[in-house]
XYZ file of N, CA, C and O in Angstrom:
816
model
N -12.252 -22.275 -29.210
C -11.478 -21.264 -28.354
C -11.219 -20.053 -28.303
O -10.967 -19.839 -29.414
N -11.118 -19.086 -27.022
C -10.537 -17.975 -27.506
C -9.372 -17.854 -27.667
O -8.250 -18.738 -27.490
N -8.781 -17.024 -27.514
C -7.062 -16.271 -27.536
C -6.489 -16.659 -26.758
O -6.885 -16.209 -25.195
N -5.747 -17.685 -26.758
C -4.496 -17.621 -25.742
C -3.252 -17.455 -25.468
O -2.872 -17.853 -26.725
N -2.406 -16.637 -24.364
C -1.428 -16.236 -24.761
C -0.178 -17.731 -24.843
O -0.783 -18.475 -24.419
N 0.723 -17.729 -25.569
C 1.583 -18.670 -25.916
C 3.044 -18.215 -24.782
O 2.821 -17.596 -24.385
N 3.559 -19.380 -25.110
C 4.959 -19.388 -24.223
C 4.277 -20.549 -22.900
O 3.488 -21.091 -22.570
N 5.456 -20.620 -21.867
C 5.820 -21.565 -20.849
C 4.297 -21.297 -19.723
O 3.677 -22.192 -19.513
N 3.772 -20.026 -19.709
C 2.729 -19.962 -19.129
C 1.446 -20.153 -19.512
O 0.506 -18.969 -19.337
N 1.180 -20.668 -20.543
C 0.106 -20.203 -21.629
C -0.816 -21.234 -20.609
O -0.944 -21.606 -19.572
N -2.473 -20.400 -20.928
C -3.537 -20.828 -20.388
C -3.739 -22.427 -20.529
O -3.206 -22.424 -21.437
N -4.746 -22.383 -19.624
C -5.477 -23.974 -19.623
C -6.516 -24.164 -19.598
O -7.083 -23.804 -18.672
N -7.209 -24.415 -20.351
C -8.613 -24.700 -20.730
C -8.870 -26.138 -21.091
O -8.781 -26.766 -21.532
N -9.702 -26.735 -19.714
C -10.138 -27.880 -19.606
C -11.124 -28.492 -21.065
O -11.688 -27.309 -21.077
N -11.309 -29.124 -21.497
C -12.110 -29.592 -22.532
C -13.501 -29.620 -22.531
O -14.160 -29.577 -23.517
N -14.093 -29.694 -21.283
C -15.626 -29.552 -20.691
C -16.067 -27.882 -20.886
O -16.931 -27.489 -20.534
N -14.899 -26.850 -21.213
C -15.152 -25.173 -20.756
C -15.624 -25.053 -22.515
O -15.246 -25.601 -23.260
N -16.278 -23.728 -21.762
C -17.218 -23.166 -23.774
C -16.186 -21.456 -23.337
O -17.141 -20.786 -22.737
N -15.515 -21.708 -24.071
C -14.538 -20.426 -23.971
C -14.640 -20.044 -25.525
O -14.024 -20.529 -26.824
N -15.637 -18.834 -26.025
C -15.977 -17.964 -27.438
C -14.227 -17.798 -27.513
O -13.590 -17.393 -27.312
N -14.556 -18.473 -29.270
C -13.422 -17.801 -29.702
C -13.015 -16.137 -29.991
O -11.443 -16.155 -30.317
N -13.736 -15.232 -29.462
C -13.555 -14.142 -29.659
C -13.259 -13.408 -28.153
O -13.082 -12.325 -27.757
N -13.099 -14.867 -26.893
C -13.038 -13.858 -25.613
C -11.092 -14.416 -26.052
O -10.467 -14.489 -26.452
N -10.577 -13.811 -24.789
C -9.332 -13.435 -24.675
C -8.674 -13.763 -23.378
O -9.106 -13.384 -22.187
N -7.729 -14.745 -23.179
C -7.555 -15.751 -21.900
C -5.676 -14.784 -21.198
O -5.235 -15.702 -22.399
N -5.515 -14.778 -20.371
C -4.529 -14.162 -20.500
C -3.348 -15.442 -19.986
O -3.633 -16.745 -19.475
N -2.228 -15.172 -19.807
C -0.854 -16.475 -19.604
C -1.233 -16.954 -18.143
O -1.390 -16.078 -17.226
N -1.085 -18.303 -18.015
C -1.052 -18.835 -16.782
C -2.792 -19.324 -15.714
O -2.744 -19.334 -15.120
N -3.497 -18.595 -16.461
C -5.091 -18.669 -16.747
C -5.734 -20.023 -16.638
O -5.242 -20.692 -18.058
N -6.307 -20.530 -15.791
C -6.744 -21.949 -15.922
C -8.413 -21.724 -15.688
O -8.582 -21.145 -14.744
N -9.419 -22.254 -16.686
C -10.712 -21.803 -17.031
C -11.013 -23.822 -17.011
O -10.849 -24.417 -17.891
N -11.519 -24.472 -15.963
C -12.392 -25.362 -15.474
C -13.770 -25.955 -16.336
O -13.900 -24.883 -16.880
N -14.041 -27.212 -16.051
C -14.795 -27.745 -16.561
C -16.001 -27.182 -16.746
O -16.552 -26.914 -15.340
N -17.313 -27.018 -17.836
C -18.485 -26.505 -17.724
C -18.497 -24.580 -17.554
O -19.401 -24.673 -17.379
N -16.823 -24.340 -17.435
C -17.343 -22.820 -17.325
C -17.622 -22.534 -18.457
O -17.059 -22.941 -19.573
N -17.996 -21.360 -18.386
C -18.264 -20.372 -20.269
C -17.680 -19.226 -20.132
O -18.308 -18.480 -18.798
N -16.934 -18.865 -20.699
C -16.507 -17.265 -21.231
C -16.742 -16.784 -22.557
O -16.867 -17.327 -23.641
N -17.512 -15.828 -22.477
C -18.575 -14.969 -23.740
C -17.619 -14.584 -24.856
O -15.949 -14.059 -24.360
N -18.110 -14.071 -25.708
C -17.542 -13.156 -26.736
C -17.093 -12.291 -26.186
O -17.823 -11.346 -25.400
N -15.940 -11.475 -26.779
C -15.391 -10.195 -26.062
C -14.920 -10.030 -24.438
O -14.463 -8.958 -24.163
N -15.183 -11.479 -23.521
C -14.741 -11.214 -22.771
C -12.940 -11.127 -22.269
O -12.260 -11.508 -23.332
N -12.461 -10.242 -21.544
C -11.154 -10.191 -21.308
C -10.713 -11.158 -19.866
O -11.234 -10.167 -18.981
N -10.087 -12.145 -19.993
C -9.642 -12.445 -18.556
C -8.029 -12.493 -18.461
O -7.559 -12.771 -19.783
N -7.559 -11.967 -17.500
C -5.900 -11.377 -17.338
C -5.407 -12.823 -16.811
O -5.678 -14.070 -17.106
N -3.749 -12.642 -16.487
C -3.167 -13.815 -16.442
C -3.237 -14.574 -14.864
O -3.903 -13.406 -14.188
N -2.960 -15.426 -14.614
C -3.026 -16.023 -13.513
C -4.423 -15.950 -12.940
O -4.162 -16.411 -12.113
N -5.213 -16.468 -13.488
C -6.756 -16.350 -12.807
C -7.366 -17.770 -12.888
O -6.503 -18.741 -13.484
N -8.100 -18.144 -12.234
C -8.552 -19.433 -11.989
C -10.442 -18.727 -12.147
O -10.661 -18.406 -11.007
N -11.084 -19.699 -13.243
C -12.431 -19.723 -13.570
C -12.815 -20.773 -13.218
O -13.138 -21.867 -13.836
N -13.921 -21.533 -12.000
C -13.976 -22.557 -11.530
C -15.234 -22.995 -12.368
O -15.948 -22.463 -13.257
N -15.325 -24.431 -11.873
C -16.525 -25.453 -12.820
C -17.507 -24.448 -12.508
O -18.436 -24.147 -11.966
N -18.377 -24.247 -14.056
C -19.679 -23.902 -13.876
C -19.410 -22.523 -14.155
O -21.060 -21.936 -13.935
N -18.617 -21.699 -13.885
C -18.904 -20.263 -13.924
C -19.392 -19.627 -14.801
O -18.970 -20.417 -16.156
N -19.474 -18.303 -14.818
C -20.182 -17.791 -16.217
C -19.560 -16.660 -16.338
O -19.470 -15.648 -15.552
N -19.030 -16.215 -17.417
C -18.616 -15.007 -17.859
C -19.105 -14.432 -18.952
O -18.707 -14.627 -20.013
N -19.497 -13.199 -18.475
C -20.707 -12.670 -19.847
C -19.653 -11.819 -20.938
O -18.444 -11.700 -20.810
N -20.794 -11.520 -21.862
C -20.086 -10.947 -22.865
C -19.297 -9.514 -22.552
O -20.006 -8.428 -22.054
N -18.100 -9.218 -22.957
C -17.129 -7.718 -22.829
C -17.089 -7.659 -21.128
O -16.234 -6.705 -20.973
N -17.250 -8.972 -20.634
C -16.558 -8.426 -19.287
C -15.008 -8.205 -19.133
O -14.097 -8.781 -19.806
N -14.259 -7.415 -18.204
C -13.527 -7.117 -17.716
C -12.692 -8.140 -16.488
O -13.223 -7.391 -15.886
N -11.775 -9.118 -16.215
C -11.176 -9.373 -15.487
C -9.688 -9.126 -15.699
O -8.797 -9.901 -16.468
N -9.101 -8.623 -13.979
C -7.841 -8.343 -14.302
C -7.053 -9.549 -14.017
O -7.509 -10.431 -14.559
N -5.742 -9.127 -13.347
C -4.985 -10.815 -13.315
C -5.177 -11.303 -11.612
O -5.174 -10.307 -10.901
N -4.639 -12.450 -11.439
C -4.737 -13.190 -10.381
C -5.726 -13.150 -9.657
O -5.912 -12.835 -8.438
N -6.997 -13.250 -10.249
C -8.700 -13.253 -10.087
C -8.802 -14.318 -10.048
O -8.749 -15.769 -10.676
N -9.837 -14.980 -8.437
C -10.390 -16.583 -8.585
C -11.981 -15.897 -8.986
O -12.064 -15.254 -8.047
N -12.666 -16.923 -9.375
C -14.052 -16.838 -9.753
C -14.362 -18.012 -9.530
O -14.131 -19.250 -10.285
N -14.827 -18.408 -8.614
C -15.102 -19.760 -8.063
C -16.183 -20.456 -8.762
O -16.906 -19.781 -9.492
N -16.696 -21.706 -8.429
C -17.629 -22.358 -9.256
C -18.710 -22.324 -8.890
O -19.384 -21.840 -7.889
N -19.841 -21.848 -10.331
C -20.939 -21.664 -10.638
C -21.200 -19.799 -9.745
O -22.311 -20.076 -9.993
N -20.022 -19.486 -9.841
C -20.196 -17.635 -9.682
C -20.951 -17.144 -11.124
O -20.139 -17.989 -12.272
N -21.675 -16.295 -11.267
C -21.808 -15.469 -12.376
C -21.723 -14.024 -12.476
O -22.011 -13.147 -11.892
N -20.566 -13.990 -13.854
C -20.264 -12.280 -13.607
C -21.285 -11.655 -14.963
O -20.246 -12.179 -16.013
N -21.948 -11.382 -14.687
C -22.997 -10.837 -15.992
C -22.021 -9.315 -16.700
O -21.811 -8.355 -15.672
N -22.248 -9.045 -18.055
C -21.440 -7.994 -18.337
C -22.486 -6.928 -18.571
O -24.054 -6.967 -17.788
N -21.941 -5.924 -18.002
C -20.453 -5.212 -18.510
C -19.751 -4.952 -17.204
O -19.107 -3.871 -16.898
N -19.491 -6.141 -16.388
C -19.255 -6.247 -15.241
C -17.343 -5.693 -15.313
O -17.089 -6.407 -16.528
N -16.669 -5.020 -14.084
C -15.225 -5.234 -14.561
C -14.451 -5.359 -12.997
O -15.061 -4.946 -11.963
N -14.059 -6.466 -13.020
C -13.250 -6.888 -12.330
C -11.673 -6.554 -12.543
O -10.629 -7.180 -13.193
N -11.365 -5.629 -10.967
C -9.688 -5.092 -11.188
C -9.203 -6.627 -10.625
O -9.286 -7.440 -10.046
N -7.668 -6.372 -10.222
C -6.483 -7.316 -10.100
C -6.572 -8.059 -8.615
O -7.129 -7.013 -7.600
N -5.990 -9.364 -8.369
C -6.516 -9.830 -7.113
C -7.539 -9.873 -6.452
O -7.525 -10.223 -5.221
N -9.079 -9.854 -6.816
C -10.164 -10.224 -6.685
C -10.615 -11.629 -6.533
O -10.149 -12.560 -7.204
N -11.564 -12.050 -5.477
C -11.920 -13.304 -5.119
C -13.552 -12.931 -5.517
O -13.720 -12.268 -4.608
N -14.062 -14.441 -6.333
C -15.562 -14.234 -6.449
C -15.894 -15.610 -5.904
O -15.416 -16.618 -6.368
N -16.529 -15.507 -4.653
C -17.080 -17.202 -4.028
C -17.927 -17.913 -4.850
O -18.454 -17.216 -5.837
N -18.248 -19.000 -4.635
C -18.699 -19.592 -5.183
C -20.373 -19.070 -5.520
O -20.623 -18.895 -4.011
N -21.090 -19.592 -6.455
C -22.421 -18.999 -6.439
C -22.761 -17.365 -6.378
O -23.951 -17.389 -6.274
N -21.753 -16.744 -5.784
C -21.855 -15.387 -5.840
C -22.644 -14.940 -7.390
O -22.290 -15.527 -8.761
N -23.320 -13.710 -7.441
C -24.124 -13.199 -8.549
C -23.895 -11.797 -8.781
O -23.712 -10.549 -8.316
N -23.309 -11.125 -9.995
C -22.782 -10.031 -10.068
C -24.061 -9.446 -11.391
O -24.107 -9.921 -12.545
N -24.980 -9.140 -10.652
C -26.545 -8.669 -11.609
C -25.799 -7.383 -12.325
O -25.099 -7.060 -12.734
N -26.904 -6.914 -13.544
C -26.852 -6.095 -14.522
C -28.099 -5.239 -14.546
O -28.025 -4.514 -15.737
N -29.038 -5.741 -14.192
C -30.222 -5.064 -14.383
C -31.118 -4.374 -13.184
O -31.446 -5.504 -12.584
N -31.187 -2.983 -12.819
C -31.542 -2.858 -11.556
C -33.236 -2.786 -11.965
O -34.030 -3.368 -10.686
N -33.536 -3.060 -13.052
C -35.079 -3.146 -12.899
C -35.676 -4.370 -14.070
O -36.001 -4.128 -15.056
N -35.468 -5.701 -13.493
C -35.444 -6.847 -14.589
C -37.024 -6.918 -14.975
O -37.849 -7.131 -14.150
N -37.413 -6.973 -16.185
C -38.452 -7.933 -16.479
C -37.731 -8.894 -17.972
O -37.173 -8.499 -18.673
N -38.973 -9.336 -18.059
C -38.598 -10.597 -19.207
C -39.462 -10.138 -20.459
O -38.955 -9.776 -21.935
N -40.101 -8.911 -20.205
C -41.066 -8.586 -21.176
C -41.379 -6.863 -21.137
O -41.094 -6.741 -20.009
N -41.777 -6.542 -22.695
C -41.751 -4.616 -22.090
C -43.052 -4.792 -22.221
O -44.263 -5.686 -21.922
N -43.434 -3.682 -21.698
C -45.241 -3.065 -20.906
C -46.149 -3.432 -22.239
O -47.240 -3.998 -21.604
N -45.934 -3.870 -22.950
C -46.441 -4.330 -24.356
C -46.921 -6.198 -24.292
O -47.529 -6.668 -25.425
N -46.167 -6.329 -23.787
C -46.026 -7.971 -23.902
C -44.932 -8.791 -24.352
O -44.910 -9.772 -25.010
N -44.059 -7.689 -25.451
C -43.335 -8.429 -26.397
C -42.050 -9.129 -25.519
O -41.482 -8.137 -24.753
N -41.201 -10.195 -25.567
C -40.514 -10.403 -25.242
C -39.236 -9.227 -25.388
O -38.857 -8.901 -26.448
N -38.555 -9.024 -24.316
C -37.148 -7.898 -24.685
C -36.212 -8.454 -25.131
O -35.793 -9.960 -24.929
N -35.573 -7.707 -25.790
C -34.147 -7.884 -26.301
C -32.986 -7.051 -26.234
O -33.529 -6.137 -25.070
N -32.153 -7.228 -26.687
C -30.848 -6.310 -26.396
C -31.169 -4.835 -25.941
O -30.424 -4.455 -25.330
N -31.700 -4.581 -27.067
C -31.796 -3.009 -26.845
C -33.055 -2.170 -26.233
O -33.078 -1.204 -25.947
N -33.594 -3.147 -25.648
C -35.126 -2.754 -24.427
C -34.347 -2.401 -23.118
O -35.781 -2.529 -22.563
N -33.263 -2.546 -22.942
C -32.811 -2.241 -21.577
C -31.087 -1.851 -21.420
O -30.518 -1.960 -22.261
N -30.863 -1.362 -20.205
C -29.579 -0.449 -20.013
C -28.665 -1.548 -18.964
O -29.266 -1.554 -17.933
N -27.913 -1.996 -19.267
C -27.105 -3.143 -18.542
C -26.255 -2.201 -17.777
O -25.426 -1.115 -18.486
N -25.784 -2.036 -16.290
C -25.042 -1.737 -15.682
C -23.939 -2.153 -14.764
O -24.469 -3.179 -14.279
N -22.881 -1.739 -14.886
C -21.752 -2.911 -14.595
C -21.909 -2.883 -13.157
O -21.883 -1.790 -12.320
N -21.260 -4.400 -12.341
C -20.808 -4.070 -11.087
C -19.445 -3.917 -11.542
O -18.962 -4.660 -12.123
N -18.803 -2.848 -10.027
C -16.884 -2.807 -10.598
C -16.619 -3.444 -8.917
O -17.048 -3.113 -7.789
N -15.486 -4.337 -9.033
C -15.159 -4.873 -8.131
C -13.534 -4.519 -8.284
O -12.844 -4.310 -9.009
N -13.104 -3.689 -7.221
C -11.868 -3.027 -6.640
C -10.763 -3.949 -6.506
O -11.077 -4.690 -5.894
N -9.826 -3.512 -6.516
C -8.551 -4.517 -6.637
C -8.331 -4.918 -5.074
O -8.689 -4.394 -3.975
N -8.090 -6.529 -4.871
C -8.195 -6.983 -4.020
C -9.308 -7.459 -2.801
O -9.153 -7.734 -2.055
N -10.601 -7.084 -3.447
C -11.675 -7.066 -2.450
C -11.967 -8.750 -2.769
O -11.631 -9.223 -3.673
N -12.719 -9.094 -1.888
C -13.298 -10.563 -1.623
C -15.116 -10.405 -1.496
O -16.043 -9.686 -0.513
N -15.849 -11.290 -2.766
C -16.883 -11.514 -2.476
C -17.523 -13.101 -2.230
O -17.104 -14.067 -2.875
N -18.170 -13.035 -1.176
C -18.254 -14.345 -0.146
C -19.442 -15.143 -0.753
O -20.235 -14.517 -2.240
N -19.296 -16.500 -0.708
C -20.292 -17.756 -1.581
C -21.679 -17.000 -1.638
O -22.354 -16.485 -0.170
N -22.098 -17.194 -2.830
C -24.136 -16.850 -2.798
C -23.872 -15.460 -2.694
O -25.317 -14.907 -2.534
N -23.825 -14.520 -2.261
C -23.876 -13.063 -2.283
C -23.955 -12.560 -3.246
O -23.779 -13.156 -4.479
N -24.865 -11.678 -3.165
C -25.664 -10.985 -4.598
C -25.352 -9.172 -4.813
O -25.182 -8.534 -3.551
N -24.824 -9.008 -5.563
C -24.264 -7.751 -6.010
C -25.406 -6.935 -7.204
O -25.409 -7.560 -8.127
N -26.416 -6.016 -6.642
C -26.889 -5.284 -7.250
C -26.256 -4.243 -8.687
O -25.371 -3.792 -8.412
N -26.830 -4.560 -9.634
C -26.428 -3.829 -10.782
C -25.931 -2.480 -10.450
O -26.559 -1.569 -9.875
N -24.781 -1.997 -10.980
C -24.299 -0.370 -10.907
C -23.320 -0.363 -9.255
O -22.657 0.550 -9.081
N -23.251 -0.990 -8.481
C -22.443 -1.120 -7.273
C -20.858 -1.297 -7.330
O -21.225 -1.986 -8.413
N -20.370 -0.484 -6.714
C -18.861 -0.572 -6.549
C -18.267 -1.406 -5.449
O -19.157 -0.691 -4.055
N -17.886 -1.949 -5.275
C -17.015 -2.814 -4.148
C -15.426 -2.121 -3.845
O -14.779 -2.693 -5.151
N -14.885 -1.727 -3.072
C -13.933 -0.838 -2.972
C -12.713 -1.806 -2.682
O -12.798 -2.997 -2.348
N -11.853 -1.215 -2.514
C -10.066 -2.283 -2.357
C -10.383 -2.716 -1.368
O -10.548 -2.201 -0.246
N -9.892 -4.200 -1.267
C -9.786 -5.049 -0.197
C -10.649 -5.229 0.944
O -10.687 -5.519 1.591
N -12.030 -4.621 0.110
C -13.574 -4.762 0.892
C -13.730 -6.308 1.048
O -13.229 -6.721 0.215
N -15.049 -6.627 1.936
C -14.957 -7.669 2.310
C -16.110 -7.878 2.383
O -17.615 -7.439 3.151
N -16.924 -8.736 1.273
C -18.643 -9.123 1.131
C -19.022 -10.567 1.935
O -18.548 -11.517 1.268
N -19.618 -10.402 3.117
C -19.865 -11.631 3.687
C -21.045 -12.512 2.876
O -21.454 -12.265 1.898
N -20.431 -13.717 2.874
C -21.512 -14.936 1.930
C -22.825 -14.692 2.422
O -23.499 -14.302 3.570
N -23.739 -14.577 1.359
C -24.676 -14.676 1.315
C -25.538 -13.186 1.575
O -26.942 -12.892 1.404
N -24.615 -12.267 1.270
C -24.844 -10.710 1.526
C -25.849 -10.085 0.442
O -25.416 -10.773 -0.673
N -26.550 -9.032 -0.052
C -26.838 -8.453 -0.782
C -26.551 -7.025 -0.704
O -26.948 -6.291 0.077
N -25.780 -6.545 -1.903
C -25.329 -5.345 -1.631
C -26.082 -4.799 -2.519
O -25.948 -4.700 -3.838
N -26.667 -3.927 -2.104
C -27.477 -2.826 -3.235
C -26.766 -0.933 -3.115
O -27.371 -0.531 -3.891
N -25.732 -0.950 -2.329
C -25.251 0.313 -2.569
C -23.654 0.057 -2.300
O -23.455 -1.223 -1.859
N -22.841 1.408 -2.615
C -21.464 0.868 -2.488
C -20.980 0.828 -1.430
O -21.380 0.930 -0.719
N -19.675 -0.101 -1.419
C -18.566 -0.377 -0.538
C -17.702 0.009 -0.256
O -16.630 0.119 -1.306
N -17.086 0.389 0.758
C -16.367 1.571 1.167
C -15.189 0.573 0.773
O -14.778 -0.650 1.158
N -13.504 1.151 0.941
C -12.714 0.362 0.826
C -12.529 -0.148 2.399
O -12.793 0.381 3.011
N -11.570 -1.315 2.301
C -11.893 -2.002 3.543
C -12.306 -2.368 4.304
O -12.598 -2.959 5.711
N -13.727 -2.067 4.010
C -14.838 -2.463 4.806
C -15.655 -3.753 4.564
O -15.431 -4.550 3.574
N -16.114 -4.425 6.258
C -16.641 -5.585 6.009
C -17.848 -5.229 6.097
O -18.604 -4.945 7.295
N -18.926 -6.131 5.164
C -20.167 -6.065 4.864
C -20.890 -6.958 5.119
O -20.517 -8.036 4.258
N -22.263 -7.267 5.689
C -22.949 -8.475 5.888
C -24.612 -8.196 5.884
O -24.696 -7.165 6.397
N -25.281 -9.114 5.822
C -26.562 -9.052 5.631
C -27.594 -8.572 4.614
O -26.723 -8.686 3.670
N -28.534 -8.952 4.783
C -29.822 -8.485 3.650
C -30.517 -7.213 4.453
O -31.567 -7.690 5.277
N -30.387 -6.058 3.421
C -29.267 -5.488 2.724
C -27.778 -5.484 3.691
O -27.941 -5.513 4.903
N -26.959 -5.646 2.571
C -25.738 -5.554 3.716
C -25.447 -4.415 3.855
O -25.683 -3.047 3.414
N -24.547 -4.788 5.104
C -24.078 -3.024 5.937
C -22.890 -3.194 6.677
O -22.623 -4.660 6.941
N -22.232 -2.141 7.008
C -20.751 -2.053 6.868
C -20.976 -2.838 8.753
O -21.414 -1.972 9.821
N -20.245 -4.001 9.401
C -20.029 -4.384 10.561
C -18.566 -4.228 10.565
O -18.460 -4.887 12.173
N -17.927 -3.710 10.321
C -16.488 -3.688 10.711
C -15.232 -3.211 9.057
O -15.743 -2.397 8.456
N -14.409 -3.251 9.850
C -13.126 -3.210 8.520
C -12.295 -4.233 8.696
O -11.907 -5.011 10.009
N -11.694 -4.536 7.546
C -10.606 -5.424 7.095
C -9.393 -4.699 6.503
O -9.685 -4.231 5.953
N -8.321 -5.502 6.648
C -7.145 -5.170 6.315
C -6.764 -5.646 5.013
O -7.666 -6.876 4.617
N -5.613 -5.814 4.452
C -5.151 -5.781 2.995
C -5.135 -8.006 3.147
O -5.475 -8.981 2.010
N -5.179 -8.509 4.366
C -4.966 -9.800 4.725
C -6.381 -10.305 4.694
O -6.633 -11.661 5.043
N -7.548 -9.525 4.980
C -8.929 -10.311 4.866
C -9.383 -10.179 6.282
O -10.616 -10.523 6.670
N -8.693 -10.098 7.336
C -8.852 -10.047 8.684
C -9.325 -8.906 9.527
O -8.926 -8.222 8.890
N -10.690 -9.224 10.149
C -11.005 -8.018 10.694
C -9.977 -7.342 11.677
O -8.880 -7.684 12.129
N -10.131 -5.906 11.541
C -8.911 -5.195 12.293
C -9.532 -4.873 13.592
O -10.456 -4.776 14.220
N -8.595 -4.560 14.407
C -8.622 -4.637 15.626
C -8.458 -2.821 16.325
O -7.711 -2.320 15.602
N -9.018 -2.513 17.068
C -9.416 -0.884 17.770
C -7.683 -1.062 18.238
O -7.036 -1.775 18.738
N -7.242 0.415 17.691
C -5.771 0.520 18.054
C -5.665 2.193 18.479
O -4.421 2.665 18.553
N -6.925 2.574 19.022
C -7.147 4.094 19.697
C -8.266 4.798 18.609
O -8.701 3.904 17.844
N -8.220 6.010 19.304
C -9.351 6.755 18.868
C -8.980 6.963 17.069
O -7.585 7.406 16.714
N -9.820 6.165 16.610
C -9.798 6.339 15.284
C -8.532 5.957 14.255
O -8.550 5.317 12.813
N -7.991 4.571 15.238
C -7.044 3.999 14.586
C -7.260 2.139 14.765
O -7.875 1.704 16.011
N -6.776 1.652 13.958
C -7.039 0.405 13.851
C -5.562 -0.534 13.446
O -4.838 0.233 12.765
N -5.538 -1.688 13.819
C -4.344 -2.525 13.198
C -4.778 -3.932 12.775
O -5.542 -4.641 13.099
N -3.770 -4.537 11.792
C -4.082 -5.497 11.468
C -3.644 -6.998 12.355
O -2.155 -7.131 12.741
N -4.514 -7.933 12.876
C -3.752 -8.892 13.327
C -2.724 -10.088 12.981
O -1.627 -10.198 14.044
N -2.794 -9.659 11.741
C -2.028 -10.807 11.135
C -0.928 -10.092 10.872
O 0.323 -10.482 10.773
N -0.512 -9.007 10.244
C 0.063 -8.408 9.353
C 1.159 -7.663 10.192
O 2.078 -6.790 9.756
N 0.042 -6.638 11.270
C 0.634 -5.473 11.954
C 0.501 -3.919 11.027
O 0.628 -3.213 11.630
N -0.124 -4.217 10.066
C -0.591 -2.799 9.384
C -1.558 -2.186 10.440
O -2.265 -2.131 10.753
N -1.044 -0.463 9.956
C -2.148 0.174 10.779
C -2.772 1.122 9.873
O -2.584 1.393 8.589
N -4.249 1.427 10.236
C -4.999 2.327 9.172
C -5.740 2.987 10.527
O -5.808 3.039 11.876
N -5.628 4.362 9.843
C -6.581 5.457 10.446
C -8.032 5.541 9.297
O -8.521 5.540 8.442
N -9.307 5.413 10.644
C -10.861 5.924 10.219
C -10.691 7.455 10.140
O -10.497 8.008 11.243
N -11.547 8.070 8.923
C -11.613 9.536 8.956
C -12.842 9.745 8.328
O -12.864 8.946 6.764
N -14.202 9.855 9.188
C -14.912 10.088 8.376
C -15.767 9.095 7.152
O -16.049 9.396 6.304
N -15.900 7.612 7.770
C -16.293 6.811 7.506
C -15.324 6.200 6.557
O -15.822 5.189 6.112
N -14.329 6.717 6.343
C -13.339 5.942 5.284
C -12.072 5.464 5.739
O -11.711 6.111 7.108
N -11.231 4.504 5.723
C -10.286 3.960 6.058
C -8.886 4.074 4.982
O -9.303 3.703 3.588
N -7.715 4.391 5.581
C -6.615 4.487 4.500
C -5.815 3.678 5.533
O -5.624 4.043 6.891
N -4.648 3.387 5.069
C -2.787 2.679 5.990
C -2.359 4.145 5.720
O -2.173 4.535 5.070
N -1.749 3.627 7.112
C -1.117 5.084 7.584
C 0.768 4.379 7.194
O 0.861 3.516 6.746
C-alpha cells in the first residue's frame, strides 16, 4: 500500500485496490476495489478513485478530484483540484502509438516520448471521452460524453463530438450559460456573469 496520510481524515484503501507502496494518497481520499495506483503517483486529499480506475506512474492529481469507474489516467497526466473524470474516460499519452519499432522490436520505455494531458481546475470530462496526448482542458470547461479531444479546450468551454468542437459555454456550476447581451453570458443557476472576448470567456 502507498503512503497514506494519518489522522482522523486518513485515506481509505479498499482491500481489492492495488496501490503501489511508492504512491502517495492524501487524507480523506477513497480508493475503491480493483483500482490501480502506480508507483510515484500522487493523489491529493478528499479524492475518489473509482472501481477499476487506473492511475499511471508519476501522475499528479490534486484535491477533491473524482475519477469514476474504469477511467484510465496515463502518465504523465496532471489533474488539478476539483476535476471530474467520468466513467471509462481515457487520458492518452502517445500521439503516434506503435507496439513495435520500424525494425520489428517490441517498444520499450525509452522508445517513445510520453506527452501529458493537463486538466485545469474544476473542469469535467464526460464518460467515455478520449483526450489525445498533449491537450489541455481549461478551467471549469466541460467535455461531453463520448467526445474525442484533439486540441486544447478554453476555460469555460462546452465541447462535444468527434472531433470535439465548442458548442457553447458553461459556468462554474457546469450548466450552459444563457446569452445576456452582446458578448455577455449568465449562469441560470448561480446568476454569475461572464464576458466573451476574442473567443475566451472570463467572469465579470
